[in-house]
Short mmCIF file of C-alpha atoms and ligand atoms in Angstrom, two decimals:
data_model
loop_
_atom_site.label_atom_id
_atom_site.label_comp_id
_atom_site.label_asym_id
_atom_site.label_seq_id
_atom_site.Cartn_x
_atom_site.Cartn_y
_atom_site.Cartn_z
CA MET A 1206 23.76 -32.08 8.53
CA VAL A 1207 22.33 -28.67 7.53
CA HIS A 1208 23.07 -25.08 8.54
CA ALA A 1209 19.91 -23.66 10.09
CA LEU A 1210 18.51 -20.64 11.90
CA LEU A 1211 16.96 -22.04 15.06
CA THR A 1212 14.80 -20.82 17.89
CA ASN A 1213 13.18 -22.58 20.83
CA ALA A 1214 9.46 -21.79 20.66
CA PRO A 1215 7.69 -20.19 22.37
CA GLY A 1216 10.52 -18.99 24.62
CA GLY A 1217 12.52 -17.50 21.75
CA GLY A 1218 16.20 -16.93 21.05
CA ILE A 1219 18.15 -17.30 17.82
CA ASP A 1220 21.09 -19.47 16.82
CA TYR A 1221 22.71 -20.20 13.46
CA ARG A 1222 24.38 -23.60 13.61
CA ASP A 1223 24.77 -27.05 12.09
CA VAL A 1224 22.10 -29.53 13.03
CA ILE A 1225 20.95 -32.99 11.97
CA ILE A 1226 17.21 -33.00 11.29
CA GLU A 1227 15.33 -36.24 10.84
CA GLU A 1228 12.92 -35.66 8.00
CA GLU A 1229 10.17 -37.47 6.15
CA GLU A 1230 11.05 -38.58 2.62
CA HIS A 1231 9.40 -36.43 -0.06
CA ASP A 1232 9.70 -36.10 -3.83
CA LEU A 1233 11.67 -32.82 -3.73
CA VAL A 1234 14.86 -31.69 -2.02
CA LEU A 1235 14.99 -27.89 -1.79
CA SER A 1236 17.52 -25.25 -0.78
CA PRO A 1237 16.46 -21.69 -0.08
CA LEU A 1238 17.88 -18.90 -2.23
CA TYR A 1239 16.22 -16.11 -0.27
CA THR A 1240 14.12 -16.15 2.87
CA GLY A 1241 12.13 -13.13 4.06
CA ILE A 1242 12.05 -11.85 7.63
CA CYS A 1243 8.75 -10.55 8.95
CA GLY A 1244 7.30 -9.39 12.26
CA THR A 1245 6.24 -12.96 13.08
CA ASP A 1246 9.88 -14.18 12.91
CA ARG A 1247 10.97 -11.34 15.20
CA GLY A 1248 8.04 -12.03 17.55
CA ILE A 1249 9.06 -15.72 17.79
CA VAL A 1250 12.71 -14.81 18.40
CA ASN A 1251 11.87 -12.33 21.16
CA GLY A 1252 9.48 -14.84 22.73
CA SER A 1253 6.31 -12.75 22.45
CA LEU A 1254 4.26 -15.17 20.32
CA ASN A 1255 2.68 -17.77 22.59
CA PHE A 1256 1.24 -19.72 19.67
CA ALA A 1257 4.74 -20.50 18.26
CA LYS A 1258 5.54 -24.19 18.79
CA ASN A 1259 8.45 -26.56 18.17
CA PRO A 1260 7.64 -29.67 16.11
CA GLU A 1261 6.67 -32.68 18.20
CA LYS A 1262 9.66 -34.28 19.99
CA SER A 1263 11.97 -31.42 18.91
CA ASP A 1264 13.60 -29.01 21.33
CA TYR A 1265 14.00 -26.36 18.62
CA LEU A 1266 12.15 -24.84 15.68
CA VAL A 1267 13.79 -23.93 12.35
CA LEU A 1268 12.60 -20.43 11.51
CA GLY A 1269 11.32 -19.14 8.20
CA HIS A 1270 8.03 -19.13 6.33
CA GLU A 1271 8.77 -16.71 3.46
CA SER A 1272 11.12 -18.19 0.87
CA VAL A 1273 12.05 -18.89 -2.69
CA CYS A 1274 13.94 -22.15 -3.17
CA VAL A 1275 15.82 -24.08 -5.83
CA VAL A 1276 15.13 -27.75 -6.48
CA ARG A 1277 18.30 -29.73 -5.65
CA ASP A 1278 16.87 -33.16 -6.35
CA SER A 1279 13.54 -34.46 -7.60
CA SER A 1280 11.91 -37.85 -7.96
CA ASN A 1281 8.91 -36.17 -9.61
CA SER A 1282 8.97 -35.85 -13.40
CA GLN A 1283 7.22 -32.47 -13.15
CA PHE A 1284 10.25 -30.89 -11.44
CA LYS A 1285 13.94 -30.98 -12.22
CA GLU A 1286 17.12 -29.82 -10.55
CA GLY A 1287 17.45 -26.03 -10.82
CA ASP A 1288 13.70 -25.26 -10.91
CA LEU A 1289 12.54 -22.40 -8.70
CA VAL A 1290 9.66 -22.91 -6.28
CA VAL A 1291 7.96 -21.22 -3.35
CA PRO A 1292 6.83 -23.62 -0.61
CA LEU A 1293 3.47 -23.13 1.14
CA VAL A 1294 3.47 -22.23 4.83
CA ARG A 1295 0.38 -23.94 6.19
CA ARG A 1296 -0.05 -27.70 6.14
CA PRO A 1297 -3.51 -29.23 6.55
CA GLY A 1298 -5.01 -30.91 9.57
CA ASN A 1299 -8.22 -32.94 9.30
CA CYS A 1300 -11.02 -30.36 9.43
CA PRO A 1301 -13.34 -29.97 6.42
CA ASN A 1302 -11.57 -26.82 5.22
CA CYS A 1303 -8.12 -28.43 5.49
CA LEU A 1304 -9.38 -31.45 3.56
CA ILE A 1305 -10.23 -29.25 0.55
CA GLY A 1306 -6.88 -27.43 0.52
CA ARG A 1307 -8.18 -24.45 2.48
CA GLN A 1308 -6.00 -24.81 5.57
CA ASP A 1309 -5.97 -20.98 5.57
CA ASN A 1310 -9.58 -21.32 6.79
CA CYS A 1311 -8.76 -24.18 9.21
CA SER A 1312 -11.75 -24.63 11.49
CA ASP A 1313 -10.19 -26.41 14.46
CA GLY A 1314 -6.68 -24.96 14.66
CA ASN A 1315 -4.98 -28.29 13.95
CA LYS A 1316 -3.08 -27.14 10.88
CA LYS A 1317 0.71 -26.65 11.09
CA GLU A 1318 2.70 -23.64 9.94
CA ALA A 1319 6.28 -24.00 8.73
CA GLY A 1320 8.62 -21.97 10.89
CA VAL A 1321 5.81 -20.98 13.25
CA THR A 1322 3.73 -23.80 14.73
CA GLY A 1323 4.76 -27.44 14.89
CA LYS A 1324 6.74 -27.64 11.63
CA HIS A 1325 10.31 -26.68 10.82
CA GLY A 1326 10.59 -23.68 8.53
CA PHE A 1327 12.66 -22.88 5.47
CA MET A 1328 15.71 -21.14 6.99
CA ARG A 1329 18.02 -24.17 6.57
CA SER A 1330 20.41 -25.09 3.81
CA ARG A 1331 18.38 -28.12 2.58
CA PHE A 1332 15.07 -29.78 3.31
CA ASN A 1333 12.71 -32.36 1.86
CA GLU A 1334 9.42 -31.08 0.49
CA ASP A 1335 6.23 -32.57 -0.88
CA SER A 1336 5.61 -31.15 -4.37
CA GLN A 1337 1.89 -30.69 -3.70
CA PHE A 1338 2.90 -27.90 -1.30
CA VAL A 1339 4.99 -25.79 -3.69
CA VAL A 1340 4.21 -23.33 -6.47
CA ARG A 1341 6.53 -22.91 -9.42
CA ILE A 1342 8.38 -19.74 -10.43
CA ASP A 1343 8.98 -20.07 -14.15
CA ASP A 1344 10.95 -16.87 -14.74
CA PRO A 1345 14.58 -17.04 -13.51
CA TYR A 1346 14.77 -13.23 -13.50
CA MET A 1347 12.18 -13.29 -10.70
CA GLU A 1348 14.44 -15.31 -8.38
CA LYS A 1349 14.82 -12.62 -5.71
CA ILE A 1350 11.48 -10.86 -6.05
CA SER A 1351 9.66 -14.20 -5.65
CA VAL A 1352 10.41 -14.09 -1.94
CA LEU A 1353 7.47 -11.63 -1.88
CA THR A 1354 5.07 -14.37 -3.07
CA GLU A 1355 4.27 -15.41 0.49
CA PRO A 1356 3.37 -11.95 1.85
CA LEU A 1357 1.53 -11.13 -1.39
CA LYS A 1358 -0.61 -14.26 -1.27
CA ASN A 1359 -2.13 -12.88 1.98
CA VAL A 1360 -3.15 -9.76 0.07
CA VAL A 1361 -4.68 -11.77 -2.79
CA LYS A 1362 -6.83 -13.62 -0.26
CA GLY A 1363 -7.60 -10.40 1.64
CA PHE A 1364 -9.05 -8.91 -1.54
CA GLU A 1365 -11.04 -12.08 -2.18
CA VAL A 1366 -12.59 -11.60 1.26
CA ILE A 1367 -13.30 -7.95 0.41
CA GLU A 1368 -14.89 -8.94 -2.92
CA THR A 1369 -17.09 -11.51 -1.18
CA ILE A 1370 -18.31 -8.95 1.36
CA SER A 1371 -18.83 -6.28 -1.31
CA LYS A 1372 -21.50 -8.43 -2.97
CA ARG A 1373 -24.00 -7.72 -0.19
CA SER A 1374 -24.84 -4.28 -1.65
CA VAL A 1375 -23.83 -2.10 -4.58
CA TYR A 1376 -20.25 -1.32 -3.57
CA ALA A 1377 -18.71 0.03 -6.78
CA GLY A 1378 -19.42 3.58 -7.95
CA ALA A 1379 -22.30 4.49 -10.29
CA ASP A 1380 -19.86 4.08 -13.22
CA SER A 1381 -19.28 0.45 -12.08
CA SER A 1382 -15.66 1.15 -11.13
CA PHE A 1383 -13.86 1.92 -7.86
CA THR A 1384 -12.28 5.11 -9.20
CA ASN A 1385 -14.36 7.30 -6.87
CA LYS A 1386 -13.91 4.96 -3.92
CA ASN A 1387 -11.32 5.49 -1.23
CA CYS A 1388 -9.09 2.95 0.48
CA VAL A 1389 -6.85 3.64 3.47
CA VAL A 1390 -4.21 1.11 4.44
CA ILE A 1391 -2.98 1.55 8.01
CA GLY A 1392 0.77 0.93 8.24
CA THR A 1393 3.75 1.34 5.93
CA GLY A 1394 5.43 -2.07 6.14
CA THR A 1395 5.63 -4.87 3.55
CA GLU A 1396 2.01 -5.94 3.75
CA ALA A 1397 0.80 -2.33 3.69
CA PHE A 1398 2.76 -1.63 0.50
CA LEU A 1399 1.46 -4.82 -1.14
CA TYR A 1400 -2.13 -4.08 -0.05
CA GLY A 1401 -1.71 -0.53 -1.36
CA ILE A 1402 -0.49 -1.68 -4.77
CA MET A 1403 -3.33 -4.20 -5.01
CA SER A 1404 -5.93 -1.62 -3.95
CA SER A 1405 -4.67 0.73 -6.62
CA GLU A 1406 -4.80 -2.15 -9.13
CA TYR A 1407 -8.50 -2.57 -8.24
CA GLY A 1408 -8.93 1.14 -8.98
CA PHE A 1409 -9.41 2.58 -5.47
CA ASN A 1410 -7.92 5.97 -4.60
CA THR A 1411 -5.43 4.57 -2.14
CA ALA A 1412 -3.50 6.06 0.76
CA LEU A 1413 -1.13 4.49 3.26
CA THR A 1414 -1.08 6.08 6.69
CA ASN A 1415 1.07 6.01 9.82
CA ARG A 1416 1.46 7.98 13.05
CA HIS A 1417 4.70 9.65 11.93
CA PRO A 1418 6.16 11.09 8.72
CA LEU A 1419 8.13 8.84 6.37
CA SER A 1420 11.65 9.10 4.99
CA ARG A 1421 12.21 10.57 1.54
CA GLU A 1422 13.00 7.05 0.21
CA LYS A 1423 9.67 5.63 1.39
CA MET A 1424 7.76 8.69 0.12
CA ASP A 1425 9.40 8.30 -3.30
CA LEU A 1426 8.40 4.65 -3.41
CA ILE A 1427 4.83 5.50 -2.43
CA SER A 1428 4.74 7.95 -5.30
CA ASP A 1429 6.31 5.40 -7.71
CA PHE A 1430 3.40 3.09 -6.92
CA SER A 1431 0.89 5.96 -7.51
CA LEU A 1432 -0.19 5.80 -3.87
CA ASN A 1433 -0.78 8.59 -1.36
CA PHE A 1434 0.45 8.88 2.20
CA PHE A 1435 -0.78 10.88 5.19
CA ASP A 1436 0.54 11.14 8.73
CA TYR A 1437 -2.65 10.82 10.76
CA SER A 1438 -1.03 12.30 13.88
CA THR A 1439 -1.00 15.76 12.28
CA ASP A 1440 -3.73 17.97 10.90
CA ILE A 1441 -2.34 17.68 7.41
CA ALA A 1442 -4.28 14.56 7.00
CA TYR A 1443 -6.69 12.65 4.88
CA PRO A 1444 -6.10 13.29 1.14
CA PHE A 1445 -9.54 12.39 -0.27
CA LYS A 1446 -12.74 14.45 -0.61
CA SER A 1447 -15.15 11.76 0.57
CA GLU A 1448 -15.21 9.23 3.39
CA ILE A 1449 -13.38 5.90 3.42
CA ASP A 1450 -14.96 2.92 1.68
CA LEU A 1451 -12.29 0.40 2.52
CA VAL A 1452 -9.84 0.27 5.44
CA ILE A 1453 -7.16 -2.39 5.64
CA ASP A 1454 -5.35 -2.47 8.95
CA THR A 1455 -1.82 -3.85 9.13
CA SER A 1456 -1.01 -2.26 12.53
CA GLY A 1457 -3.14 -4.35 14.91
CA ASP A 1458 -3.39 -1.27 17.11
CA PRO A 1459 -6.86 -0.93 18.71
CA ALA A 1460 -6.84 2.89 19.13
CA THR A 1461 -5.79 3.42 15.51
CA VAL A 1462 -8.34 0.95 14.25
CA LEU A 1463 -11.14 2.74 16.13
CA LYS A 1464 -10.04 6.12 14.81
CA PHE A 1465 -10.48 4.93 11.22
CA LEU A 1466 -13.63 2.90 11.90
CA ARG A 1467 -15.23 6.22 12.89
CA LEU A 1468 -14.37 7.69 9.46
CA MET A 1469 -16.03 4.99 7.37
CA ASN A 1470 -18.58 5.55 4.65
CA TYR A 1471 -21.92 3.73 4.18
CA ASN A 1472 -21.46 0.03 3.27
CA GLY A 1473 -17.78 0.36 4.16
CA ILE A 1474 -15.54 -2.67 4.62
CA PHE A 1475 -12.93 -2.83 7.38
CA LEU A 1476 -10.40 -5.63 7.01
CA PHE A 1477 -8.38 -6.63 10.07
CA PHE A 1478 -5.07 -8.10 8.98
CA GLY A 1479 -2.32 -6.93 11.36
CA THR A 1480 -1.95 -8.52 14.79
CA ASN A 1481 -0.34 -7.09 17.89
CA GLY A 1482 -1.22 -8.92 21.07
CA LYS A 1483 0.87 -6.44 23.08
CA ALA A 1484 -1.00 -3.30 21.93
CA PRO A 1485 -2.86 -1.40 24.68
CA ALA A 1486 -6.64 -1.65 24.91
CA SER A 1487 -8.93 1.05 23.55
CA SER A 1488 -12.62 1.38 24.22
CA ILE A 1489 -15.49 1.34 21.80
CA ASN A 1490 -18.56 3.44 22.73
CA GLY A 1491 -22.25 3.43 21.86
CA ASN A 1492 -21.81 5.98 19.07
CA ASP A 1493 -19.26 3.70 17.44
CA ILE A 1494 -21.72 0.83 17.44
CA ASP A 1495 -24.44 3.13 16.05
CA HIS A 1496 -22.05 4.21 13.28
CA ILE A 1497 -21.24 0.61 12.35
CA VAL A 1498 -24.87 -0.50 12.40
CA GLU A 1499 -26.50 2.52 10.73
CA ARG A 1500 -23.93 2.51 7.96
CA ASN A 1501 -23.94 -1.24 7.31
CA ILE A 1502 -20.22 -1.42 7.93
CA THR A 1503 -18.69 -4.90 7.71
CA ILE A 1504 -15.70 -5.78 9.85
CA ALA A 1505 -13.78 -8.90 8.82
CA GLY A 1506 -10.53 -10.65 9.62
CA SER A 1507 -8.34 -12.44 7.09
CA VAL A 1508 -5.46 -14.80 7.74
CA ASP A 1509 -3.03 -16.64 5.47
CA ALA A 1510 -4.12 -17.90 2.03
CA ALA A 1511 -4.49 -21.07 -0.03
CA LYS A 1512 -2.38 -22.46 -2.88
CA VAL A 1513 -4.69 -20.77 -5.37
CA HIS A 1514 -3.72 -17.39 -3.89
CA TYR A 1515 0.00 -18.22 -4.10
CA ILE A 1516 -0.46 -19.01 -7.79
CA ARG A 1517 -2.26 -15.70 -8.37
CA ALA A 1518 0.38 -13.88 -6.32
CA VAL A 1519 3.10 -15.20 -8.65
CA LYS A 1520 1.12 -13.87 -11.64
CA TYR A 1521 0.68 -10.42 -10.05
CA LEU A 1522 4.39 -10.30 -9.17
CA LYS A 1523 5.34 -11.24 -12.70
CA ARG A 1524 3.23 -8.41 -14.13
CA TRP A 1525 4.20 -5.83 -11.52
CA PHE A 1526 7.86 -6.75 -11.95
CA LYS A 1527 7.62 -5.44 -15.53
CA SER A 1528 5.75 -2.23 -14.75
CA LEU A 1529 6.49 -1.21 -11.14
CA PRO A 1530 9.65 -0.99 -8.99
CA VAL A 1531 8.48 -3.87 -6.75
CA GLU A 1532 12.09 -4.96 -6.16
CA SER A 1533 12.51 -1.74 -4.13
CA ILE A 1534 10.23 -3.27 -1.48
CA ILE A 1535 13.25 -5.43 -0.58
CA THR A 1536 15.25 -2.88 1.38
CA GLY A 1537 18.00 -5.07 2.87
CA GLU A 1538 19.89 -8.29 2.14
CA TYR A 1539 21.77 -10.14 4.89
CA ARG A 1540 23.69 -13.37 5.41
CA PRO A 1541 22.22 -16.06 7.72
CA GLU A 1542 25.14 -15.54 10.15
CA TYR A 1543 23.87 -12.02 10.88
CA THR A 1544 21.32 -13.03 13.51
CA GLU A 1545 21.05 -9.44 14.85
CA ILE A 1546 18.59 -8.77 12.03
CA PHE A 1547 16.02 -10.81 13.98
CA LYS A 1548 16.45 -8.65 17.06
CA LYS A 1549 16.23 -5.15 15.65
CA LYS A 1550 14.24 -3.91 12.68
CA PRO A 1551 16.49 -1.63 10.57
CA GLU A 1552 15.24 1.91 10.28
CA ASP A 1553 13.26 2.34 7.08
CA GLU A 1554 12.96 -1.40 6.50
CA ILE A 1555 10.17 -2.56 4.24
CA LYS A 1556 11.38 -6.12 3.65
CA SER A 1557 14.71 -7.58 4.80
CA VAL A 1558 15.79 -10.85 3.24
CA ILE A 1559 18.46 -13.45 3.94
CA LYS A 1560 20.52 -14.62 0.99
CA TRP A 1561 21.49 -18.29 1.22
CA GLY A 1562 24.26 -20.19 -0.59
CA GLU A 1563 27.09 -18.50 -2.47
P1 NAP B 1288 5.54 -4.65 9.52
O1 NAP B 1288 6.49 -4.48 8.39
O2 NAP B 1288 6.06 -4.67 10.91
O3 NAP B 1288 4.41 -3.55 9.37
C1 NAP B 1288 3.59 -3.10 10.40
C2 NAP B 1288 3.29 -1.66 10.08
O4 NAP B 1288 2.31 -1.16 10.98
C3 NAP B 1288 4.54 -0.79 10.21
O5 NAP B 1288 4.61 0.04 9.09
C4 NAP B 1288 4.25 0.01 11.48
O6 NAP B 1288 4.85 1.28 11.45
C5 NAP B 1288 2.74 0.14 11.37
N1 NAP B 1288 2.12 0.51 12.62
C6 NAP B 1288 2.33 -0.01 13.85
N2 NAP B 1288 1.54 0.63 14.76
C7 NAP B 1288 0.88 1.59 14.06
C8 NAP B 1288 -0.07 2.57 14.41
N3 NAP B 1288 -0.48 2.71 15.67
N4 NAP B 1288 -0.55 3.37 13.44
C9 NAP B 1288 -0.15 3.23 12.16
N5 NAP B 1288 0.73 2.30 11.76
C10 NAP B 1288 1.25 1.51 12.71
O7 NAP B 1288 4.76 -6.01 9.34
P2 NAP B 1288 4.19 -6.69 8.02
O8 NAP B 1288 5.04 -7.85 7.67
O9 NAP B 1288 3.87 -5.66 6.99
O10 NAP B 1288 2.83 -7.31 8.60
C11 NAP B 1288 1.81 -6.42 9.03
C12 NAP B 1288 1.01 -7.06 10.13
O11 NAP B 1288 0.29 -8.16 9.63
C13 NAP B 1288 1.81 -7.61 11.31
O12 NAP B 1288 1.08 -7.36 12.47
C14 NAP B 1288 1.89 -9.09 11.03
O13 NAP B 1288 2.03 -9.83 12.22
C15 NAP B 1288 0.54 -9.31 10.41
N6 NAP B 1288 0.44 -10.44 9.49
C16 NAP B 1288 -0.78 -10.98 9.36
C17 NAP B 1288 -0.97 -12.00 8.47
C18 NAP B 1288 -2.31 -12.57 8.28
O14 NAP B 1288 -2.41 -13.62 7.63
N7 NAP B 1288 -3.35 -11.94 8.80
C19 NAP B 1288 0.11 -12.48 7.71
C20 NAP B 1288 1.34 -11.87 7.84
C21 NAP B 1288 1.50 -10.83 8.73
P3 NAP B 1288 6.27 1.55 12.18
O15 NAP B 1288 7.26 0.61 11.55
O16 NAP B 1288 6.54 2.97 11.89
O17 NAP B 1288 6.03 1.25 13.63
#
């Protein structure tokens, strides 16, 4: 018997209760210490994500794909009780990408995603896990912050996609760096902050943007990370002197995306990351296509990430933890009983987490 946060996908709903889950045997038994809540969890709970799916023969889905866990029991000599690990979200199907550990690039859609599609997630007091699908956290001081490994691994992959695209022409400045290059990240949520920090790490002049002003707390954090912010709904806008070389969208809003696509520099890269199936349509015109073609602009999408990106994400977090206030990205901590947190996003949330156990 475990305590678990359950939904019934894709219809939605949320319940915290005791349940008996029949599981496969694996070499690790894990318990979550912290699990993160993101827009996907809220979308599943409010029934707006059609792709969410219960595991086969189950009439519920355990939520949760962002977590840091403690090893409770191990039959693998590489892990012992008390070790900290982050489990991977996606599990491979049988396509060629899945077979080489790149289920993030699954080519037939037959992968599973813990807490999202066809596999129970991590919001339960105990579960069995296969050690090939975990990455280790070797610093106990990083216990809480490691819950950001999962959202950060998306950013590590996103930048790998950007690097791959950037090889098609000279993309860096004449001094070989990105210090005169501009990046705009659309949105001011968890992924936007993490993309912003990474962009700044690469050397881009980086600004986050949204359609409204931000609270003093968020503005202070933006400044702590040496980022800029502009509210694109006002005239007091764009902070840089030249056009945008890199746009990363975390909003999934078509009208906003088009607005920034029209501001892109030659050889610009536009990375689609955010998704919002409910956003209203917006139309692209002939001038937009001319702009994209004549300026060699590349538009790409990026989803999820592989184990290699989780491992790099842990390294970035470890370094940032020493030099930046990354723990401030976690703006709220709740108990699993407080299921309201799945229904309403707190004002000024960046990342809300659930604390499990004592
Ligand atoms: P989040 O915290 O909800 O962030 C979304 C951000 O977009 C919020 O700051 C929101 O601002 C902003 N936004 C919404 N509409 C906007 C608009 N028209 N103009 C400017 N900003 C706008 O979510 P998250 O966890 O950071 O994730 C970001 C997105 O990525 C979500 O859509 C999520 O589903 C998606 N995602 C994708 C992947 C992937 O692998 N591709 C992985 C994880 C998540 P307000 O709060 O002010 O509305």
